[in-house]
Short mmCIF file of N, CA and C in Angstrom, two decimals:
data_model
loop_
_atom_site.label_atom_id
_atom_site.label_comp_id
_atom_site.label_asym_id
_atom_site.label_seq_id
_atom_site.Cartn_x
_atom_site.Cartn_y
_atom_site.Cartn_z
N TYR A 49 0.84 -1.17 0.00
CA TYR A 49 0.00 0.00 0.00
C TYR A 49 0.89 1.24 0.00
N ASN A 50 0.65 2.16 -0.89
CA ASN A 50 1.46 3.37 -1.04
C ASN A 50 2.94 3.06 -1.12
N GLY A 51 3.28 2.01 -1.86
CA GLY A 51 4.68 1.63 -2.06
C GLY A 51 5.31 0.86 -0.91
N LYS A 52 4.52 0.47 0.09
CA LYS A 52 5.05 -0.27 1.24
C LYS A 52 4.42 -1.66 1.27
N PHE A 53 5.23 -2.64 1.64
CA PHE A 53 4.76 -4.02 1.75
C PHE A 53 4.41 -4.31 3.20
N TYR A 54 3.20 -4.78 3.43
CA TYR A 54 2.74 -5.14 4.77
C TYR A 54 2.55 -6.65 4.80
N GLU A 55 3.27 -7.31 5.68
CA GLU A 55 3.21 -8.77 5.77
C GLU A 55 2.63 -9.18 7.11
N ALA A 56 1.42 -9.73 7.07
CA ALA A 56 0.78 -10.26 8.28
C ALA A 56 0.74 -11.77 8.13
N VAL A 57 1.64 -12.44 8.79
CA VAL A 57 1.78 -13.90 8.73
C VAL A 57 2.06 -14.42 10.13
N PRO A 58 1.82 -15.70 10.39
CA PRO A 58 2.00 -16.21 11.76
C PRO A 58 3.41 -16.03 12.33
N TRP A 59 4.44 -15.97 11.49
CA TRP A 59 5.79 -15.86 12.04
C TRP A 59 6.20 -14.43 12.35
N THR A 60 5.34 -13.44 12.06
CA THR A 60 5.64 -12.07 12.49
C THR A 60 4.63 -11.55 13.51
N GLY A 61 3.68 -12.39 13.88
CA GLY A 61 2.66 -11.95 14.83
C GLY A 61 1.64 -13.04 15.04
N SER A 62 0.37 -12.70 14.84
CA SER A 62 -0.70 -13.68 15.04
C SER A 62 -1.75 -13.53 13.96
N MET A 63 -2.50 -14.60 13.74
CA MET A 63 -3.60 -14.62 12.78
C MET A 63 -4.82 -15.18 13.49
N GLU A 64 -5.98 -14.63 13.19
CA GLU A 64 -7.24 -15.15 13.75
C GLU A 64 -8.25 -15.28 12.61
N TRP A 65 -9.00 -16.39 12.65
CA TRP A 65 -10.03 -16.65 11.65
C TRP A 65 -11.37 -16.83 12.35
N ASP A 66 -12.41 -16.35 11.70
CA ASP A 66 -13.79 -16.56 12.15
C ASP A 66 -14.60 -16.78 10.87
N VAL A 67 -15.02 -18.02 10.64
CA VAL A 67 -15.67 -18.38 9.38
C VAL A 67 -16.97 -19.10 9.68
N SER A 68 -18.07 -18.61 9.08
CA SER A 68 -19.36 -19.27 9.27
C SER A 68 -19.53 -20.36 8.21
N GLU A 69 -20.61 -21.13 8.34
CA GLU A 69 -20.88 -22.17 7.35
C GLU A 69 -21.03 -21.55 5.96
N TRP A 70 -21.69 -20.41 5.88
CA TRP A 70 -21.78 -19.65 4.63
C TRP A 70 -22.31 -18.26 4.97
N GLY A 71 -21.66 -17.26 4.43
CA GLY A 71 -22.18 -15.92 4.57
C GLY A 71 -21.29 -14.93 5.30
N TYR A 72 -20.29 -15.41 6.07
CA TYR A 72 -19.44 -14.47 6.82
C TYR A 72 -18.04 -15.04 7.02
N TRP A 73 -17.05 -14.20 6.74
CA TRP A 73 -15.64 -14.54 6.93
C TRP A 73 -14.95 -13.34 7.56
N LYS A 74 -14.06 -13.59 8.51
CA LYS A 74 -13.27 -12.52 9.10
C LYS A 74 -11.86 -13.05 9.37
N LEU A 75 -10.88 -12.35 8.86
CA LEU A 75 -9.47 -12.69 9.06
C LEU A 75 -8.77 -11.47 9.63
N THR A 76 -8.09 -11.66 10.75
CA THR A 76 -7.33 -10.58 11.38
C THR A 76 -5.88 -11.03 11.50
N GLY A 77 -4.97 -10.20 11.04
CA GLY A 77 -3.54 -10.50 11.14
C GLY A 77 -2.83 -9.35 11.82
N ARG A 78 -1.92 -9.70 12.74
CA ARG A 78 -1.15 -8.67 13.45
C ARG A 78 0.33 -8.94 13.24
N CYS A 79 1.06 -7.91 12.88
CA CYS A 79 2.51 -7.98 12.80
C CYS A 79 3.06 -7.22 14.01
N THR A 80 3.58 -7.97 14.98
CA THR A 80 4.11 -7.36 16.20
C THR A 80 5.57 -7.71 16.43
N ASP A 81 6.24 -8.20 15.39
CA ASP A 81 7.65 -8.57 15.49
C ASP A 81 8.51 -7.31 15.50
N PRO A 82 9.32 -7.12 16.56
CA PRO A 82 10.16 -5.91 16.61
C PRO A 82 11.16 -5.83 15.47
N LYS A 83 11.48 -6.97 14.82
CA LYS A 83 12.40 -6.95 13.68
C LYS A 83 11.73 -6.41 12.42
N SER A 84 10.42 -6.36 12.42
CA SER A 84 9.69 -5.84 11.27
C SER A 84 9.77 -4.32 11.27
N ASN A 85 9.76 -3.74 10.08
CA ASN A 85 9.80 -2.27 10.02
C ASN A 85 8.40 -1.66 10.11
N ARG A 86 7.38 -2.51 10.21
CA ARG A 86 6.01 -2.01 10.36
C ARG A 86 5.27 -2.85 11.39
N ILE A 87 4.75 -2.22 12.41
CA ILE A 87 3.93 -2.88 13.42
C ILE A 87 2.49 -2.47 13.12
N PHE A 88 1.63 -3.45 12.77
CA PHE A 88 0.29 -3.10 12.32
C PHE A 88 -0.67 -4.26 12.52
N GLU A 89 -1.94 -3.97 12.32
CA GLU A 89 -3.01 -4.98 12.31
C GLU A 89 -3.84 -4.77 11.06
N ALA A 90 -4.15 -5.86 10.38
CA ALA A 90 -5.01 -5.81 9.20
C ALA A 90 -6.21 -6.70 9.44
N GLN A 91 -7.36 -6.27 8.93
CA GLN A 91 -8.58 -7.07 9.09
C GLN A 91 -9.36 -7.07 7.78
N VAL A 92 -9.70 -8.28 7.33
CA VAL A 92 -10.52 -8.45 6.13
C VAL A 92 -11.81 -9.14 6.55
N THR A 93 -12.94 -8.56 6.19
CA THR A 93 -14.23 -9.21 6.41
C THR A 93 -14.93 -9.35 5.07
N ALA A 94 -15.70 -10.42 4.95
CA ALA A 94 -16.46 -10.65 3.73
C ALA A 94 -17.82 -11.21 4.13
N ALA A 95 -18.85 -10.80 3.42
CA ALA A 95 -20.20 -11.28 3.70
C ALA A 95 -20.96 -11.41 2.38
N CYS A 96 -21.83 -12.41 2.32
CA CYS A 96 -22.68 -12.56 1.15
C CYS A 96 -23.99 -13.22 1.54
N THR A 97 -24.94 -13.15 0.66
CA THR A 97 -26.27 -13.69 0.93
C THR A 97 -26.28 -15.21 0.78
N PRO A 98 -27.26 -15.88 1.35
CA PRO A 98 -27.33 -17.34 1.25
C PRO A 98 -27.42 -17.85 -0.19
N ASP A 99 -28.03 -17.06 -1.08
CA ASP A 99 -28.19 -17.53 -2.46
C ASP A 99 -26.99 -17.18 -3.35
N ALA A 100 -26.04 -16.39 -2.85
CA ALA A 100 -24.84 -16.08 -3.64
C ALA A 100 -23.96 -17.33 -3.68
N GLY A 101 -23.31 -17.54 -4.77
CA GLY A 101 -22.37 -18.64 -4.85
C GLY A 101 -22.87 -19.82 -5.64
N VAL A 102 -21.95 -20.70 -5.91
CA VAL A 102 -22.21 -21.90 -6.70
C VAL A 102 -21.70 -23.09 -5.92
N VAL A 103 -22.52 -24.13 -5.82
CA VAL A 103 -22.08 -25.36 -5.17
C VAL A 103 -21.25 -26.13 -6.19
N LEU A 104 -20.09 -26.59 -5.74
CA LEU A 104 -19.14 -27.26 -6.64
C LEU A 104 -18.86 -28.68 -6.18
N ARG A 105 -18.48 -29.50 -7.14
CA ARG A 105 -18.01 -30.84 -6.81
C ARG A 105 -16.54 -30.75 -6.40
N ALA A 106 -16.18 -31.63 -5.48
CA ALA A 106 -14.79 -31.70 -5.05
C ALA A 106 -14.46 -33.17 -4.79
N PRO A 107 -13.20 -33.55 -4.95
CA PRO A 107 -12.84 -34.95 -4.75
C PRO A 107 -12.89 -35.36 -3.28
N THR A 108 -13.38 -36.56 -3.03
CA THR A 108 -13.39 -37.13 -1.68
C THR A 108 -12.72 -38.49 -1.71
N LYS A 109 -12.28 -38.91 -0.57
CA LYS A 109 -11.56 -40.19 -0.46
C LYS A 109 -12.47 -41.37 -0.80
N ASP A 110 -13.68 -41.37 -0.27
CA ASP A 110 -14.55 -42.54 -0.40
C ASP A 110 -15.62 -42.43 -1.49
N ASP A 111 -16.09 -41.22 -1.78
CA ASP A 111 -17.25 -41.07 -2.67
C ASP A 111 -16.93 -40.42 -4.01
N GLY A 112 -15.67 -40.22 -4.33
CA GLY A 112 -15.33 -39.59 -5.59
C GLY A 112 -15.71 -38.12 -5.58
N MET A 113 -16.14 -37.61 -6.73
CA MET A 113 -16.52 -36.21 -6.85
C MET A 113 -17.95 -36.02 -6.33
N VAL A 114 -18.10 -35.21 -5.30
CA VAL A 114 -19.43 -34.94 -4.75
C VAL A 114 -19.57 -33.43 -4.52
N TYR A 115 -20.83 -32.97 -4.45
CA TYR A 115 -21.11 -31.56 -4.19
C TYR A 115 -20.97 -31.28 -2.70
N PHE A 116 -19.94 -30.53 -2.30
CA PHE A 116 -19.87 -30.10 -0.90
C PHE A 116 -19.04 -28.84 -0.71
N CYS A 117 -18.61 -28.22 -1.76
CA CYS A 117 -17.93 -26.93 -1.66
C CYS A 117 -18.82 -25.85 -2.27
N LYS A 118 -18.61 -24.64 -1.86
CA LYS A 118 -19.38 -23.52 -2.40
C LYS A 118 -18.44 -22.34 -2.56
N ASP A 119 -18.49 -21.70 -3.72
CA ASP A 119 -17.65 -20.54 -4.03
C ASP A 119 -18.51 -19.39 -4.51
N SER A 120 -17.99 -18.18 -4.30
CA SER A 120 -18.62 -16.99 -4.85
C SER A 120 -17.55 -15.92 -5.05
N PHE A 121 -17.77 -15.08 -6.04
CA PHE A 121 -16.93 -13.92 -6.26
C PHE A 121 -17.73 -12.64 -6.04
N LEU A 122 -18.80 -12.76 -5.25
CA LEU A 122 -19.69 -11.62 -5.03
C LEU A 122 -19.86 -11.28 -3.56
N ALA A 123 -18.83 -11.48 -2.78
CA ALA A 123 -18.90 -11.13 -1.36
C ALA A 123 -18.58 -9.65 -1.17
N ASP A 124 -19.35 -9.00 -0.32
CA ASP A 124 -19.04 -7.62 0.07
C ASP A 124 -17.86 -7.69 1.02
N THR A 125 -16.76 -7.13 0.59
CA THR A 125 -15.49 -7.30 1.31
C THR A 125 -14.98 -5.94 1.79
N THR A 126 -14.45 -5.94 3.01
CA THR A 126 -13.91 -4.72 3.61
C THR A 126 -12.51 -5.00 4.14
N LEU A 127 -11.60 -4.08 3.88
CA LEU A 127 -10.23 -4.15 4.39
C LEU A 127 -9.96 -2.93 5.23
N SER A 128 -9.46 -3.15 6.44
CA SER A 128 -9.01 -2.06 7.30
C SER A 128 -7.63 -2.42 7.84
N MET A 129 -6.82 -1.41 8.06
CA MET A 129 -5.47 -1.64 8.58
C MET A 129 -5.09 -0.48 9.48
N TRP A 130 -4.49 -0.82 10.63
CA TRP A 130 -4.11 0.18 11.62
C TRP A 130 -2.67 0.01 12.04
N GLU A 131 -2.03 1.13 12.37
CA GLU A 131 -0.75 1.06 13.07
C GLU A 131 -1.03 0.55 14.47
N LEU A 132 -0.07 -0.15 15.05
CA LEU A 132 -0.18 -0.60 16.43
C LEU A 132 0.86 0.13 17.28
N LYS A 133 0.45 0.53 18.44
CA LYS A 133 1.36 1.15 19.42
C LYS A 133 1.37 0.28 20.66
N TYR A 134 2.54 0.14 21.26
CA TYR A 134 2.68 -0.68 22.46
C TYR A 134 2.29 0.14 23.69
N ASN A 135 1.40 -0.42 24.51
CA ASN A 135 0.98 0.22 25.74
C ASN A 135 1.76 -0.45 26.88
N ALA A 136 2.71 0.27 27.44
CA ALA A 136 3.56 -0.29 28.50
C ALA A 136 2.76 -0.66 29.75
N ALA A 137 1.71 0.06 30.02
CA ALA A 137 0.90 -0.21 31.22
C ALA A 137 0.18 -1.55 31.11
N THR A 138 -0.40 -1.83 29.94
CA THR A 138 -1.14 -3.09 29.76
C THR A 138 -0.28 -4.19 29.16
N LYS A 139 0.91 -3.82 28.67
CA LYS A 139 1.83 -4.75 27.99
C LYS A 139 1.17 -5.41 26.78
N GLU A 140 0.39 -4.60 26.06
CA GLU A 140 -0.34 -5.06 24.87
C GLU A 140 -0.17 -4.05 23.75
N TYR A 141 -0.27 -4.53 22.51
CA TYR A 141 -0.34 -3.63 21.37
C TYR A 141 -1.79 -3.19 21.19
N GLU A 142 -1.97 -1.91 20.87
CA GLU A 142 -3.30 -1.36 20.68
C GLU A 142 -3.38 -0.64 19.34
N ARG A 143 -4.57 -0.64 18.76
CA ARG A 143 -4.76 0.07 17.49
C ARG A 143 -4.51 1.57 17.68
N ALA A 144 -3.84 2.15 16.68
CA ALA A 144 -3.58 3.58 16.69
C ALA A 144 -4.19 4.17 15.41
N ASP A 145 -3.41 4.89 14.64
CA ASP A 145 -3.91 5.54 13.43
C ASP A 145 -4.29 4.52 12.36
N ALA A 146 -5.38 4.81 11.65
CA ALA A 146 -5.79 3.96 10.53
C ALA A 146 -4.86 4.19 9.35
N ILE A 147 -4.40 3.11 8.75
CA ILE A 147 -3.61 3.18 7.51
C ILE A 147 -4.58 3.07 6.33
N ILE A 148 -5.50 2.12 6.42
CA ILE A 148 -6.58 1.95 5.45
C ILE A 148 -7.86 1.87 6.28
N ASP A 149 -8.83 2.70 5.96
CA ASP A 149 -10.05 2.77 6.76
C ASP A 149 -11.25 2.29 5.94
N ASN A 150 -11.61 1.03 6.09
CA ASN A 150 -12.80 0.46 5.46
C ASN A 150 -12.82 0.56 3.94
N ALA A 151 -11.75 0.10 3.29
CA ALA A 151 -11.77 -0.01 1.83
C ALA A 151 -12.74 -1.13 1.47
N LYS A 152 -13.61 -0.88 0.50
CA LYS A 152 -14.68 -1.84 0.21
C LYS A 152 -14.65 -2.29 -1.25
N SER A 153 -15.09 -3.55 -1.45
CA SER A 153 -15.27 -4.10 -2.79
C SER A 153 -16.47 -5.04 -2.77
N PRO A 154 -17.29 -5.03 -3.82
CA PRO A 154 -18.40 -5.98 -3.89
C PRO A 154 -17.99 -7.30 -4.56
N GLN A 155 -16.70 -7.47 -4.84
CA GLN A 155 -16.25 -8.64 -5.59
C GLN A 155 -15.22 -9.47 -4.84
N GLY A 156 -15.47 -9.74 -3.58
CA GLY A 156 -14.56 -10.59 -2.81
C GLY A 156 -14.79 -12.05 -3.15
N ALA A 157 -13.71 -12.82 -3.21
CA ALA A 157 -13.80 -14.26 -3.47
C ALA A 157 -13.87 -14.99 -2.13
N VAL A 158 -14.88 -15.85 -1.97
CA VAL A 158 -15.07 -16.60 -0.73
C VAL A 158 -15.34 -18.06 -1.07
N GLU A 159 -15.09 -18.92 -0.07
CA GLU A 159 -15.26 -20.34 -0.29
C GLU A 159 -15.53 -21.04 1.02
N ILE A 160 -16.28 -22.10 0.97
CA ILE A 160 -16.44 -23.01 2.09
C ILE A 160 -16.41 -24.42 1.54
N GLY A 161 -16.26 -25.39 2.42
CA GLY A 161 -16.40 -26.77 1.98
C GLY A 161 -15.30 -27.66 2.47
N GLY A 162 -15.65 -28.91 2.60
CA GLY A 162 -14.69 -29.90 3.02
C GLY A 162 -14.56 -29.96 4.53
N GLY A 163 -14.30 -31.14 5.03
CA GLY A 163 -14.13 -31.30 6.47
C GLY A 163 -12.70 -31.05 6.86
N PRO A 164 -12.47 -30.78 8.09
CA PRO A 164 -13.41 -30.93 9.20
C PRO A 164 -14.20 -29.66 9.51
N TRP A 165 -14.36 -28.77 8.57
CA TRP A 165 -15.01 -27.48 8.82
C TRP A 165 -16.45 -27.49 8.36
N TRP A 166 -17.28 -28.31 8.96
CA TRP A 166 -18.68 -28.39 8.56
C TRP A 166 -19.51 -27.30 9.22
N ASP A 167 -19.07 -26.77 10.32
CA ASP A 167 -19.80 -25.74 11.04
C ASP A 167 -18.92 -24.49 11.14
N ARG A 168 -19.45 -23.47 11.79
CA ARG A 168 -18.67 -22.27 12.03
C ARG A 168 -17.41 -22.63 12.80
N TRP A 169 -16.30 -21.98 12.46
CA TRP A 169 -15.08 -22.23 13.20
C TRP A 169 -14.31 -20.94 13.41
N THR A 170 -13.65 -20.88 14.54
CA THR A 170 -12.77 -19.77 14.89
C THR A 170 -11.45 -20.38 15.34
N GLU A 171 -10.37 -19.71 15.01
CA GLU A 171 -9.06 -20.24 15.37
C GLU A 171 -8.06 -19.09 15.44
N THR A 172 -7.02 -19.31 16.21
CA THR A 172 -5.90 -18.38 16.32
C THR A 172 -4.63 -19.14 16.03
N SER A 173 -3.74 -18.53 15.26
CA SER A 173 -2.47 -19.21 14.94
C SER A 173 -1.68 -19.48 16.22
N LYS A 174 -0.93 -20.56 16.19
CA LYS A 174 -0.16 -20.95 17.37
C LYS A 174 1.30 -21.26 17.01
N MET A 175 1.87 -20.52 16.11
CA MET A 175 3.26 -20.77 15.73
C MET A 175 4.19 -20.23 16.81
N ARG A 176 5.08 -21.10 17.28
CA ARG A 176 6.00 -20.74 18.36
C ARG A 176 7.44 -20.90 17.89
N GLN A 177 8.36 -20.44 18.71
CA GLN A 177 9.77 -20.67 18.45
C GLN A 177 10.06 -22.14 18.69
N PRO A 178 10.94 -22.78 17.99
CA PRO A 178 11.86 -22.21 16.99
C PRO A 178 11.26 -22.10 15.59
N MET A 179 10.02 -22.58 15.38
CA MET A 179 9.44 -22.53 14.03
C MET A 179 9.38 -21.11 13.49
N LYS A 180 9.01 -20.13 14.31
CA LYS A 180 8.93 -18.75 13.83
C LYS A 180 10.25 -18.29 13.24
N ALA A 181 11.34 -18.67 13.87
CA ALA A 181 12.66 -18.28 13.35
C ALA A 181 13.04 -19.10 12.13
N LEU A 182 12.74 -20.38 12.14
CA LEU A 182 13.14 -21.26 11.04
C LEU A 182 12.48 -20.88 9.72
N VAL A 183 11.22 -20.50 9.73
CA VAL A 183 10.56 -20.18 8.46
C VAL A 183 11.08 -18.87 7.86
N ARG A 184 11.82 -18.10 8.62
CA ARG A 184 12.37 -16.84 8.11
C ARG A 184 13.79 -16.99 7.56
N LEU A 185 14.37 -18.16 7.75
CA LEU A 185 15.73 -18.36 7.24
C LEU A 185 15.75 -18.27 5.72
N PRO A 186 16.85 -17.77 5.17
CA PRO A 186 16.94 -17.75 3.70
C PRO A 186 16.96 -19.19 3.17
N TYR A 187 16.37 -19.40 2.05
CA TYR A 187 16.37 -20.73 1.45
C TYR A 187 16.71 -20.61 -0.02
N ARG A 188 17.15 -21.72 -0.57
CA ARG A 188 17.54 -21.73 -1.96
C ARG A 188 17.12 -23.07 -2.56
N PHE A 189 16.46 -23.01 -3.69
CA PHE A 189 16.11 -24.23 -4.41
C PHE A 189 17.14 -24.46 -5.48
N THR A 190 17.62 -25.67 -5.57
CA THR A 190 18.56 -25.99 -6.65
C THR A 190 17.99 -27.16 -7.42
N ARG A 191 18.30 -27.16 -8.67
CA ARG A 191 17.85 -28.24 -9.53
C ARG A 191 18.93 -29.29 -9.61
N SER A 192 18.57 -30.52 -9.35
CA SER A 192 19.61 -31.57 -9.41
C SER A 192 19.99 -31.81 -10.85
N GLN A 193 21.25 -31.99 -11.07
CA GLN A 193 21.80 -32.22 -12.41
C GLN A 193 21.93 -33.72 -12.62
N LYS A 194 21.50 -34.18 -13.78
CA LYS A 194 21.62 -35.61 -14.11
C LYS A 194 22.76 -35.85 -15.03
#
């Protein structure tokens, strides 16, 4: 945004998901890593009507291709992003100035389907050290020569 890259991933902070069976999605990502040059929180919400979307077939282990996924590109989607400031009294990061304030699109892509997510689910990322450090290491792919 404005020439700056904002990375909200589990190894720089935390991620939270709140997904209904159909009709509502919310993803919140926080970058609170002091090594990052930006401390921020981003939130994406998407909502659509029960009749929006198309039921799709997807492969299953036992029954082959069956209808159990649903996709739509017509979700009302909102993106907000805030700077975070550390509150020494509470020892927590708190929202400060808005970087992006309720940017909206009527064309968000949403999806549901497949187990074990048959009902509404909420989750918070739980990536801990040393994994947080390991996924940030430089890596290199090489092609084996025959």
